[in-house]
Short mmCIF file of C-alpha atoms and ligand atoms in Angstrom, two decimals:
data_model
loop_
_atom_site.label_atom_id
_atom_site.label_comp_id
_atom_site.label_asym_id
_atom_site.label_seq_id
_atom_site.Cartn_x
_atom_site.Cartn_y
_atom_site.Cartn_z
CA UNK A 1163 147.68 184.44 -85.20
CA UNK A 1164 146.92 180.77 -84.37
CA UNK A 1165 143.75 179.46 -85.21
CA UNK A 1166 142.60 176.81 -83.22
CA UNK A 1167 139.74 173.93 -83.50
CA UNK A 1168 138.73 170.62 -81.98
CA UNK A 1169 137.36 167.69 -82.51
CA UNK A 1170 135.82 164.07 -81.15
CA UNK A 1171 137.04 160.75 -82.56
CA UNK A 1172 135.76 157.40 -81.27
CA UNK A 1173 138.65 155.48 -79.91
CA UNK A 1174 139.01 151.96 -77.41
CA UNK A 1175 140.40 153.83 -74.64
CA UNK A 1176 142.82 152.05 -71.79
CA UNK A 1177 140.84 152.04 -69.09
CA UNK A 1178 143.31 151.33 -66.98
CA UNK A 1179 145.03 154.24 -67.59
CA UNK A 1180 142.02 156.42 -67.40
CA UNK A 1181 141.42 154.76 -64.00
CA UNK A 1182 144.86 155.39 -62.42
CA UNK A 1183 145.19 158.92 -63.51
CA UNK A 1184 142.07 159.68 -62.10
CA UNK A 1185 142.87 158.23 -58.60
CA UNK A 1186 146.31 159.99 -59.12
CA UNK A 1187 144.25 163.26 -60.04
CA UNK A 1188 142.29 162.88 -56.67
CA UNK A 1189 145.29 162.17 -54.17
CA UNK A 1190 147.41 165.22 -55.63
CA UNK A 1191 143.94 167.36 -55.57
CA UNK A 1192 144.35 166.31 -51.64
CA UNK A 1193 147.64 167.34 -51.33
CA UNK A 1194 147.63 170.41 -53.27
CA UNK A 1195 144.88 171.75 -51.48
CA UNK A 1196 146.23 171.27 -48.21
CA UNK A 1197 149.13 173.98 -49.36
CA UNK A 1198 146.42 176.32 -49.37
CA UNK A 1199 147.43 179.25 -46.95
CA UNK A 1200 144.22 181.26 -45.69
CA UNK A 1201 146.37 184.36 -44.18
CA UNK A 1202 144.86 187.58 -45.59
CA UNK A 1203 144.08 186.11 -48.87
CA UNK A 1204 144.06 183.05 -50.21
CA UNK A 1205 147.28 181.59 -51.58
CA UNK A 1206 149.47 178.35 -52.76
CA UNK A 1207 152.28 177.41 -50.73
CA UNK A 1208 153.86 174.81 -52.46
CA UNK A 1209 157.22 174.89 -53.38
CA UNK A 1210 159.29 173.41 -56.27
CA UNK A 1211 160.85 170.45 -53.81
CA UNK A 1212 157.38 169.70 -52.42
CA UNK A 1213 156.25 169.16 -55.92
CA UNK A 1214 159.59 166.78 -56.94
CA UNK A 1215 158.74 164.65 -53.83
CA UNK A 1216 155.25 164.15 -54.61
CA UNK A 1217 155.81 163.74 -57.89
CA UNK A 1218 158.71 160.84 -56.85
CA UNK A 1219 156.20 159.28 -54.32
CA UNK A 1220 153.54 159.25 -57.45
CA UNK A 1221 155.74 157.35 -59.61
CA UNK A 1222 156.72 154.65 -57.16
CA UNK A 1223 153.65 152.13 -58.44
CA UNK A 1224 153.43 154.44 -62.10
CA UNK A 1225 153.85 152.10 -64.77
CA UNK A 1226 152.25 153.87 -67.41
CA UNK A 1227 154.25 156.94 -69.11
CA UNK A 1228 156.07 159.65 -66.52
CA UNK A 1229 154.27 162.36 -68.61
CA UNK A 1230 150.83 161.42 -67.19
CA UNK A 1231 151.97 162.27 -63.54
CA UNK A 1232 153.22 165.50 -64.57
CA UNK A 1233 150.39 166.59 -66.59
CA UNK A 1234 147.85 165.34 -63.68
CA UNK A 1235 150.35 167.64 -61.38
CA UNK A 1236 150.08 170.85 -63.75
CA UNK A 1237 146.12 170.35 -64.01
CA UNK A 1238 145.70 170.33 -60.93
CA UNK A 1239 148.21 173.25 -59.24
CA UNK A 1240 146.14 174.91 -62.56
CA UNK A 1241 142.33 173.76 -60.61
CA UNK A 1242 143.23 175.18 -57.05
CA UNK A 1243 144.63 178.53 -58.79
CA UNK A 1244 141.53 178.97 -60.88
CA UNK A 1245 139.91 178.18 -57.11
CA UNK A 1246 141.96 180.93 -55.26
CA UNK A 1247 141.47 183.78 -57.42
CA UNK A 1248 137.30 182.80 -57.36
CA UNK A 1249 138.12 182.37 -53.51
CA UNK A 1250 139.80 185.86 -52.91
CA UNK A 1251 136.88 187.45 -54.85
CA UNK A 1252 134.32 185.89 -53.34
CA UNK A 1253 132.91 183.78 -55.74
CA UNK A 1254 134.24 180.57 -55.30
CA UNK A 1255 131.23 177.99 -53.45
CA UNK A 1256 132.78 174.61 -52.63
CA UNK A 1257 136.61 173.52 -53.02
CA UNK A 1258 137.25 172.57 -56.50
CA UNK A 1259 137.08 168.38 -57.27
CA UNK A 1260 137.50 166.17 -59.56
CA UNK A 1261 134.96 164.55 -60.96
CA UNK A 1262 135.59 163.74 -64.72
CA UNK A 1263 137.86 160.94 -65.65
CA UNK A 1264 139.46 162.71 -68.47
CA UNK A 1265 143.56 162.14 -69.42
CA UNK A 1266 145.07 165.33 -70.31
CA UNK A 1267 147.99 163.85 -73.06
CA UNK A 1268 150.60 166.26 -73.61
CA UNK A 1269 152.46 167.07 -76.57
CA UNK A 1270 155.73 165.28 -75.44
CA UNK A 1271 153.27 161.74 -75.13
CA UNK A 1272 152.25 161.31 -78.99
CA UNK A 1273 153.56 161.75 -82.16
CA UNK A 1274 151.48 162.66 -85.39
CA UNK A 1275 152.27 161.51 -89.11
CA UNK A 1276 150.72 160.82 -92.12
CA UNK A 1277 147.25 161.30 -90.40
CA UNK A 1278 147.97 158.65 -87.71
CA UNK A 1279 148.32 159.78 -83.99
CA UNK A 1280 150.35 157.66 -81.66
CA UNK A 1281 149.99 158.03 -77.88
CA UNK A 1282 152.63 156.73 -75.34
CA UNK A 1283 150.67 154.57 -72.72
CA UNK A 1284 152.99 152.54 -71.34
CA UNK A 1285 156.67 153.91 -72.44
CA UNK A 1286 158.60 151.72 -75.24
CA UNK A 1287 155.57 148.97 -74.74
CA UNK A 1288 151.58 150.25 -75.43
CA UNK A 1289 150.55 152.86 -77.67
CA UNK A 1290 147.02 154.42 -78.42
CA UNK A 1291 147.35 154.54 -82.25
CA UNK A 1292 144.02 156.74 -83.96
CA UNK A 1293 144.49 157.38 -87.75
CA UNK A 1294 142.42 160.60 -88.34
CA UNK A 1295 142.14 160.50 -91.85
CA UNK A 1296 139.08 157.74 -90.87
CA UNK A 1297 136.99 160.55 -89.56
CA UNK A 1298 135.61 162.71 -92.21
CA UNK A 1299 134.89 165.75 -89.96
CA UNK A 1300 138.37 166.43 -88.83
CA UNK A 1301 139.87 169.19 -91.32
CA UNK A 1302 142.78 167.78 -93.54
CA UNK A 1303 144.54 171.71 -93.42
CA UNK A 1304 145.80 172.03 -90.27
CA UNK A 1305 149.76 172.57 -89.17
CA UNK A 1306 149.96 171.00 -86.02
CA UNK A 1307 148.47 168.91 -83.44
CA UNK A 1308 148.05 170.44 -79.93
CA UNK A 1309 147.01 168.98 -76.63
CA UNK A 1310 144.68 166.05 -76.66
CA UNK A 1311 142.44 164.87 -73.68
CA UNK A 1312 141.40 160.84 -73.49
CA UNK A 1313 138.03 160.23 -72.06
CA UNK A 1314 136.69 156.94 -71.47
CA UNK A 1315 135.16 156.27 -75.18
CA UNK A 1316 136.57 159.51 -77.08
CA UNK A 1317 139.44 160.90 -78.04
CA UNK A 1318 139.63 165.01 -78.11
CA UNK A 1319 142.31 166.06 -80.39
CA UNK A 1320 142.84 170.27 -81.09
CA UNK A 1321 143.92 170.96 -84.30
CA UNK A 1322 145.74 174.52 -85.11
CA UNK A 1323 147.42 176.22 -87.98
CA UNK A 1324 148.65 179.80 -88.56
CA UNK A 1325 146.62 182.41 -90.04
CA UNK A 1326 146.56 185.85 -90.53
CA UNK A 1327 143.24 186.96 -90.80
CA UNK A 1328 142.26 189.68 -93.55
CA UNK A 1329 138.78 191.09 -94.44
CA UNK A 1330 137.55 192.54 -97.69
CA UNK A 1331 134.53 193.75 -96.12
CA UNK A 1332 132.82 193.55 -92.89
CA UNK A 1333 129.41 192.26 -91.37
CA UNK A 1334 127.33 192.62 -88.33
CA UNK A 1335 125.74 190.75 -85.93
CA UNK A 1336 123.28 191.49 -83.07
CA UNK A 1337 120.93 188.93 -81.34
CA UNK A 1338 117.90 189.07 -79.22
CA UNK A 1339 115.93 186.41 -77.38
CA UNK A 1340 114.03 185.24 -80.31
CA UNK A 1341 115.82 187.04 -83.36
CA UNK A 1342 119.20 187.63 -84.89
CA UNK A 1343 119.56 190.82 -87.59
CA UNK A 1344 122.78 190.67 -89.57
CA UNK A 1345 124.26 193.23 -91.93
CA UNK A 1346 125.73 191.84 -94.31
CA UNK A 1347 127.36 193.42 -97.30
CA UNK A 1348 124.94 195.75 -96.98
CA UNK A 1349 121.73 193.61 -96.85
CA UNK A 1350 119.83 193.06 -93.69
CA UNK A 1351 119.10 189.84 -92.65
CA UNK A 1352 117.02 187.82 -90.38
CA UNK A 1353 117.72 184.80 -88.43
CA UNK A 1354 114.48 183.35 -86.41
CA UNK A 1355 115.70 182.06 -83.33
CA UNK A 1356 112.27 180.46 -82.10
CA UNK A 1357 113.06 177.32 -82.11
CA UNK A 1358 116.14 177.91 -79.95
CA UNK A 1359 113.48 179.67 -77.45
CA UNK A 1360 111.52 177.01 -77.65
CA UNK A 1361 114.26 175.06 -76.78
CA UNK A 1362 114.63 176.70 -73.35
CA UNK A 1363 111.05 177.26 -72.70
CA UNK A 1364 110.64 173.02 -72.53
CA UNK A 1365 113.90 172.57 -70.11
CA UNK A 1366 112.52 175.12 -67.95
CA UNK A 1367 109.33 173.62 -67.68
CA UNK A 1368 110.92 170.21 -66.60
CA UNK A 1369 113.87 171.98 -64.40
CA UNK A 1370 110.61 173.29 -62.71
CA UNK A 1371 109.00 170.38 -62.44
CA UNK A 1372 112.12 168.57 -61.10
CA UNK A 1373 112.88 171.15 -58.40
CA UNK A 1374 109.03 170.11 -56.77
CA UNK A 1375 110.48 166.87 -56.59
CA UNK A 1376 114.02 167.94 -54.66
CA UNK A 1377 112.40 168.03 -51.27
CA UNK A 1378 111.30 164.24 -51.53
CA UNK A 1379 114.40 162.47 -53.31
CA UNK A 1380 116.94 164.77 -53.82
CA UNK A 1381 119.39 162.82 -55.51
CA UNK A 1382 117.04 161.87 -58.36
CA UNK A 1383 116.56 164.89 -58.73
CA UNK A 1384 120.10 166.39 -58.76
CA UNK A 1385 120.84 163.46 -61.80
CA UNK A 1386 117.70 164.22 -63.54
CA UNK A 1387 118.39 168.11 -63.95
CA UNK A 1388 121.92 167.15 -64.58
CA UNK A 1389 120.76 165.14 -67.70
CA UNK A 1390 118.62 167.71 -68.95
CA UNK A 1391 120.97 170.64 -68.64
CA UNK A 1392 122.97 168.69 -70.96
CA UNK A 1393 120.46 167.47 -73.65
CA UNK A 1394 119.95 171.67 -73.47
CA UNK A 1395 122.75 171.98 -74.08
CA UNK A 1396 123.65 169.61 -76.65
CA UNK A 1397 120.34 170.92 -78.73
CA UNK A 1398 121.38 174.55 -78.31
CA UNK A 1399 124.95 173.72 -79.57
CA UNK A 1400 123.35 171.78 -82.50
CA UNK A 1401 121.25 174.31 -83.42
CA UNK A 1402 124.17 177.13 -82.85
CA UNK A 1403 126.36 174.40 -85.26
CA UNK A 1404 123.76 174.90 -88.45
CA UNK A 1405 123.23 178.90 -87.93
CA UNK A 1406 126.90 179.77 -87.83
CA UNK A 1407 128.47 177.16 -90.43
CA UNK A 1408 125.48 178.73 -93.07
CA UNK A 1409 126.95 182.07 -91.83
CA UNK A 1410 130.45 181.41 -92.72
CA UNK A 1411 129.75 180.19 -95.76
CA UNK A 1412 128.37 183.51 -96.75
CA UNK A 1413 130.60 185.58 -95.36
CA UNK A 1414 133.74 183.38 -96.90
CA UNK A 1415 132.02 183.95 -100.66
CA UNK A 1416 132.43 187.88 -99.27
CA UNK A 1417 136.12 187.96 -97.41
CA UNK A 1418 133.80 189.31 -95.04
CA UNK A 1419 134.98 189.61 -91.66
CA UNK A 1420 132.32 189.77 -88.32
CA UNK A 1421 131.72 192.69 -85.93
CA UNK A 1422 130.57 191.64 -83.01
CA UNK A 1423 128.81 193.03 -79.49
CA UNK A 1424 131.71 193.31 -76.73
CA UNK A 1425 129.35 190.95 -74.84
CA UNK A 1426 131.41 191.79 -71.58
CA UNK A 1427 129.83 195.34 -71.48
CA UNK A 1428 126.36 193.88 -70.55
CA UNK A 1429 125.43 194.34 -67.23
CA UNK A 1430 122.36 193.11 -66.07
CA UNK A 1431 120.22 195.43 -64.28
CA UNK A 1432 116.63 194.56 -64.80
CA UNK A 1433 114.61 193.91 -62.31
CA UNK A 1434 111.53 191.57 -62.73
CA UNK A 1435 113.29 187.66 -62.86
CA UNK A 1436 111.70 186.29 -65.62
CA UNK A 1437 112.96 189.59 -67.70
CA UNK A 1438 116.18 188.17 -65.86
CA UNK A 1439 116.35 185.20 -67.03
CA UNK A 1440 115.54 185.94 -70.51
CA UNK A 1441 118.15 188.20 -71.05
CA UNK A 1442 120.73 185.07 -69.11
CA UNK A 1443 119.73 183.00 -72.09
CA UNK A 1444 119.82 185.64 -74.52
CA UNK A 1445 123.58 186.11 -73.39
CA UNK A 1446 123.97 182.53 -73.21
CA UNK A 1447 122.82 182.37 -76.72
CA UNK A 1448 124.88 185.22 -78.13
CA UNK A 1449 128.52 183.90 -76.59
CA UNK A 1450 127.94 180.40 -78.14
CA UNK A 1451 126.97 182.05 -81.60
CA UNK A 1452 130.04 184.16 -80.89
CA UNK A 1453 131.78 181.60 -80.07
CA UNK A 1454 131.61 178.76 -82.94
CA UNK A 1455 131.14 182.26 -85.55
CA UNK A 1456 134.70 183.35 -84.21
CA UNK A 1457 136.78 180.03 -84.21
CA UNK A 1458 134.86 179.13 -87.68
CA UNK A 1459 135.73 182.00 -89.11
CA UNK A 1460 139.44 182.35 -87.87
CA UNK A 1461 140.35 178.67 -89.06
CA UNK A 1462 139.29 180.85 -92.80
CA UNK A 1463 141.34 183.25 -92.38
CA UNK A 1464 138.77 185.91 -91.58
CA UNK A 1465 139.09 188.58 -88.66
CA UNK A 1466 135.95 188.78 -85.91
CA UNK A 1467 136.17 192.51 -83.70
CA UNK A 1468 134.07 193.12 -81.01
CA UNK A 1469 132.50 196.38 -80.21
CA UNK A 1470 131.18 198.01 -76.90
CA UNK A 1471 127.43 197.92 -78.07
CA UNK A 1472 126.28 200.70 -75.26
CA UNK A 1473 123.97 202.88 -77.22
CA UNK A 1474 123.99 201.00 -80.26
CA UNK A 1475 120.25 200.79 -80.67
CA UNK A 1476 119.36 204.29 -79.53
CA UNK A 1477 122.31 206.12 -81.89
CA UNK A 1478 121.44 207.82 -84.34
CA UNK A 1479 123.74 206.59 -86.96
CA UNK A 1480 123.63 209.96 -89.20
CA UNK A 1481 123.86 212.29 -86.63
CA UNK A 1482 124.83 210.80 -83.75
CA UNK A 1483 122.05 211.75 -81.94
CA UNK A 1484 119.74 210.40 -79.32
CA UNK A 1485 116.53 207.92 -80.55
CA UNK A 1486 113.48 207.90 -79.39
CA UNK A 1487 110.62 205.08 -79.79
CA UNK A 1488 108.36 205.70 -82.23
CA UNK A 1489 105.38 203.36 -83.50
CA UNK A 1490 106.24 199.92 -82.72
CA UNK A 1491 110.00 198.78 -83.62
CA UNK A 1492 110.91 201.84 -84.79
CA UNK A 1493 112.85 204.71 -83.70
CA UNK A 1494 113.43 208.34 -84.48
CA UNK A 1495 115.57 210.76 -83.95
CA UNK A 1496 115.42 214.64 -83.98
CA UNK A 1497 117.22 214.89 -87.18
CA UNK A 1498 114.50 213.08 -89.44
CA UNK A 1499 116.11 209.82 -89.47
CA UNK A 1500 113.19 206.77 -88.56
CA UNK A 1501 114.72 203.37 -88.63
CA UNK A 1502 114.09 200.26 -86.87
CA UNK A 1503 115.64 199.02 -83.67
CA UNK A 1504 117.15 196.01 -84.32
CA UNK A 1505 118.83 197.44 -88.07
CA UNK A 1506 120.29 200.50 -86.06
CA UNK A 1507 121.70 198.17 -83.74
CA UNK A 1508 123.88 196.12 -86.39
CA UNK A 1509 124.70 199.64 -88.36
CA UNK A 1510 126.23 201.52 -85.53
CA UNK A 1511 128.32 198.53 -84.80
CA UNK A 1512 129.24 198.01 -88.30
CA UNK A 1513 130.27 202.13 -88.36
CA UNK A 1514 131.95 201.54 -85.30
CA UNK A 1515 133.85 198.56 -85.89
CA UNK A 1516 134.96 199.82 -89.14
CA UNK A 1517 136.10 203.46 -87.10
CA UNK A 1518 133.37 205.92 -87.71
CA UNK A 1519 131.72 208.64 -85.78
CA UNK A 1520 131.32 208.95 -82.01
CA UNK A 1521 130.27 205.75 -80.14
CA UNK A 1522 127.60 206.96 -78.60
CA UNK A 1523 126.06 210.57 -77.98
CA UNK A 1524 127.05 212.31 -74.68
ZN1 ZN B 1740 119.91 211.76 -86.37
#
């Protein structure tokens, strides 16, 4: 199995390059879309000697690799697909765009040794040279380089290497709004997730306040929100960052593995909005925990499952019977058993990821 992982280094990127492609990225977005068929559904018409005669057109002022027009015609056939299967379900809003001036670099435009990277620019003439070894956060253990993408002041290389994870022993994870309860090796833990609330509470507050202002200058407002979704995000991923790398460091000292909630299986079906919304950023939370905890873990050498958690905190995990609430967090069931919510929650998935009992009662 192929573990995978990136990274940021600072590099002086060529700006003219970044420029070009991103022009290039724009006119073939143009053409591409205008192979779009709309009979029935949704579909690209654009055959192999459409694509060589754009692509010869494209090179006729390229003086930068050949590789770059390829890649930008790949991406892009890649965009309008992603578009047409949103389209033909029903989901997709505008027609896709391109916004970010980002240089996909293929593996057939750099070479890697000794820690140094070397990216074609222009061929036999300019290179991009980044030695990696500078950058103290980019793992040392890693078996190949993958794809890399060039913004305009950073350099995003993926790292990857074989493994084939193995567990000794297994742990669980299940996370609310505000909490996370873990099992593991057989000790139940707590992780308070306030401050990541807290978090969310604050850039809802000013999302609400900016959205009063959207009437009278929209466009401020569109750039403010758009700055503040991302500091969210940015603190979130920080915060996400410190809880799982603490977490894999446990579990390593263990050869524990992680069983997670199949987070696909939630549906959600409440009614009141802010209950709504909650449980959006609950989810939010739990796939970028899931996330990070499952690539972190992997690069290790240490398996993640995920588990359909329907049930999980109303099964009875001796009998397999049905809970009911009893004083406060707590829960009983017919057959004695009293046990609280969230610690039945991360025991049934630890049974069930590990292949005991029923999954849920009838
Ligand atoms: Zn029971």
């Amino acid at each position: 199995m192929e573990a995978v992982k990136s990274y940021r280094v600072p590099v002086e990127a060529p700006k003219d390059l970044i420029e070009e492609y991103f022009k290039v990225k724009q006119k073939v977005l143009t053409v591409v879309l205008s192979h779009v068929k709309f009979s029935e559904k949704a579909h690209l018409e654009f055959r192999n000697e459409e694509r060589r005669r754009l692509r010869d057109e494209l090179l006729g002022g390229w003086r930068f690799s050949k590789h770059y027009v390829d890649s930008v015609i790949n991406s892009v056939i890649g965009l309008v697909k992603g578009w047409i299967t949103l389209y033909n379900k029903g989901k997709a809003r505008k027609e896709p765009r391109v916004t970010r001036k980002t240089v996909y670099v293929k593996s057939t435009l750099f070479s890697y040794r000794d820690g140094k990277l070397k990216i074609s620019i222009e061929p036999n003439k300019r290179y991009l040279e980044a030695d990696l070894t500078k950058y103290s956060w980019v793992p040392k253990d890693f078996e190949k380089v993958g794809g890399l993408i060039l913004t305009e002041k950073e350099l995003i290389i993926t790292v990857k290497k074989n493994v084939e994870p193995k567990a000794e022993t297994w742990a669980s994870f299940d996370m609310n709004l505000t909490n996370m309860t873990a099992l593991i090796n057989g000790e139940v833990r707590r992780y308070n997730l306030k401050t990541l609330y807290h978090v969310h509470r604050v850039y809802e507050i000013k999302r609400q306040r900016i959205q009063k202002l959207s009437k009278f200058k929209p466009k401020t407002s569109e750039k403010l929100l758009e700055k503040y979704s991302h500091r969210e995000k940015n603190r979130v991923k920080d915060f996400m960052h410190k809880l799982t790398t603490a977490i894999v460091k446990d579990l390593v000292k263990l050869g524990s593995g992680a069983i997670l909630e199949n987070l696909q299986g939630i549906k959600d079906r409440v009614l009141n909005s802010s209950k709504r919304n909650n449980r959006k950023l609950s989810k939010w939370n739990a796939r970028q925990f899931q996330f990070m905890l499952e690539y972190k873990l992997k690069w290790l050498g240490l398996p993640v499952k995920h588990v359909n958690p329907k049930n999980s905190s109303r099964t009875c995990p001796l009998c397999s019977g049905y809970l009911v609430a009893y004083e406060g967090r707590l829960m009983k069931c017919s057959c004695g058993l009293i046990v609280d919510r969230d610690v039945v929650a991360v025991l049934n998935l630890q049974m069930w990821g590990a292949g005991f009992t029923p999954e849920s009662p009838p």
